[in-house]
Amino acid sequence: HTYPTPWRAGNLCFTPLPENKKFIEIRTRRGDLITKFDYSGRTFCLDENTVKSLMVPGVYRFRAGNAGKTKDLLIIY
């Protein structure tokens, strides 16, 4: 899950994340990889400046690891 949903400002956080995975992928709606972040623990947060520098407003997909289903993420600012 991500919060806040939809994201507008502040930190963008992903939780609960599986402890057996090492990174989180963020992809475009078409499935193109935007970025991959290493994480540890069950929660990972991005600061507002990082989110705005990587993503324009729109629909994205994310997942922990590089296999499995992706989940929707909506960016609005």
CSV table of C-alpha atoms in Angstrom, one decimal:
chain,number,residue,atom,x,y,z
A,1,HIS,CA,0.0,0.0,0.0
A,2,THR,CA,1.0,3.6,-0.4
A,3,TYR,CA,0.0,6.6,1.6
A,4,PRO,CA,-1.2,9.2,1.2
A,5,THR,CA,-3.3,8.1,-1.7
A,6,PRO,CA,-3.5,10.0,-4.0
A,7,TRP,CA,-0.1,11.6,-3.3
A,8,ARG,CA,-0.1,15.5,-3.4
A,9,ALA,CA,2.7,16.7,-1.1
A,10,GLY,CA,4.9,15.5,1.8
A,11,ASN,CA,6.5,12.1,2.1
A,12,LEU,CA,5.3,9.2,-0.1
A,13,CYS,CA,5.4,6.0,1.9
A,14,PHE,CA,5.1,2.3,1.0
A,15,THR,CA,4.0,-0.2,3.6
A,16,PRO,CA,3.7,-3.1,4.6
A,17,LEU,CA,6.7,-4.3,2.5
A,18,PRO,CA,7.9,-7.9,2.6
A,19,GLU,CA,11.1,-8.4,4.6
A,20,ASN,CA,12.4,-11.0,2.2
A,21,LYS,CA,12.6,-8.4,-0.7
A,22,LYS,CA,15.5,-6.0,-1.1
A,23,PHE,CA,14.1,-3.2,-3.3
A,24,ILE,CA,11.0,-1.5,-4.6
A,25,GLU,CA,10.4,-0.8,-8.3
A,26,ILE,CA,8.3,2.1,-9.6
A,27,ARG,CA,7.1,1.8,-13.1
A,28,THR,CA,5.0,3.8,-15.6
A,29,ARG,CA,1.5,2.7,-16.4
A,30,ARG,CA,2.9,0.9,-19.5
A,31,GLY,CA,5.4,-1.0,-17.4
A,32,ASP,CA,8.6,0.9,-18.1
A,33,LEU,CA,10.9,1.1,-15.1
A,34,ILE,CA,11.4,4.6,-13.7
A,35,THR,CA,13.5,3.8,-10.7
A,36,LYS,CA,14.4,1.1,-8.1
A,37,PHE,CA,15.1,1.9,-4.5
A,38,ASP,CA,16.7,-0.4,-1.9
A,39,TYR,CA,14.9,-0.7,1.4
A,40,SER,CA,15.1,-2.5,4.7
A,41,GLY,CA,12.3,-3.0,7.2
A,42,ARG,CA,8.5,-2.9,6.5
A,43,THR,CA,8.1,0.8,5.5
A,44,PHE,CA,9.9,2.9,2.9
A,45,CYS,CA,9.4,6.6,2.3
A,46,LEU,CA,10.4,9.1,-0.4
A,47,ASP,CA,10.7,12.8,0.3
A,48,GLU,CA,8.6,15.3,-1.7
A,49,ASN,CA,11.5,16.6,-3.8
A,50,THR,CA,12.5,13.1,-4.9
A,51,VAL,CA,8.9,12.3,-5.9
A,52,LYS,CA,8.6,15.5,-7.9
A,53,SER,CA,11.9,15.1,-9.6
A,54,LEU,CA,11.1,11.5,-10.8
A,55,MET,CA,7.4,11.6,-11.6
A,56,VAL,CA,5.0,14.0,-13.2
A,57,PRO,CA,1.3,13.8,-12.2
A,58,GLY,CA,-0.3,10.5,-13.4
A,59,VAL,CA,-0.8,6.9,-12.8
A,60,TYR,CA,2.2,4.7,-11.9
A,61,ARG,CA,2.7,1.1,-10.7
A,62,PHE,CA,4.9,-0.3,-7.9
A,63,ARG,CA,6.0,-3.6,-6.5
A,64,ALA,CA,8.5,-5.0,-4.0
A,65,GLY,CA,11.1,-7.0,-5.8
A,66,ASN,CA,11.2,-7.6,-9.6
A,67,ALA,CA,8.5,-10.3,-9.9
A,68,GLY,CA,4.8,-10.4,-9.0
A,69,LYS,CA,1.8,-8.2,-9.5
A,70,THR,CA,2.1,-4.4,-9.4
A,71,LYS,CA,-0.2,-2.0,-7.5
A,72,ASP,CA,-1.5,1.4,-8.7
A,73,LEU,CA,-0.1,4.6,-7.4
A,74,LEU,CA,-1.7,8.0,-8.3
A,75,ILE,CA,0.5,11.2,-8.3
A,76,ILE,CA,-1.2,14.6,-8.2
A,77,TYR,CA,0.4,17.9,-7.6
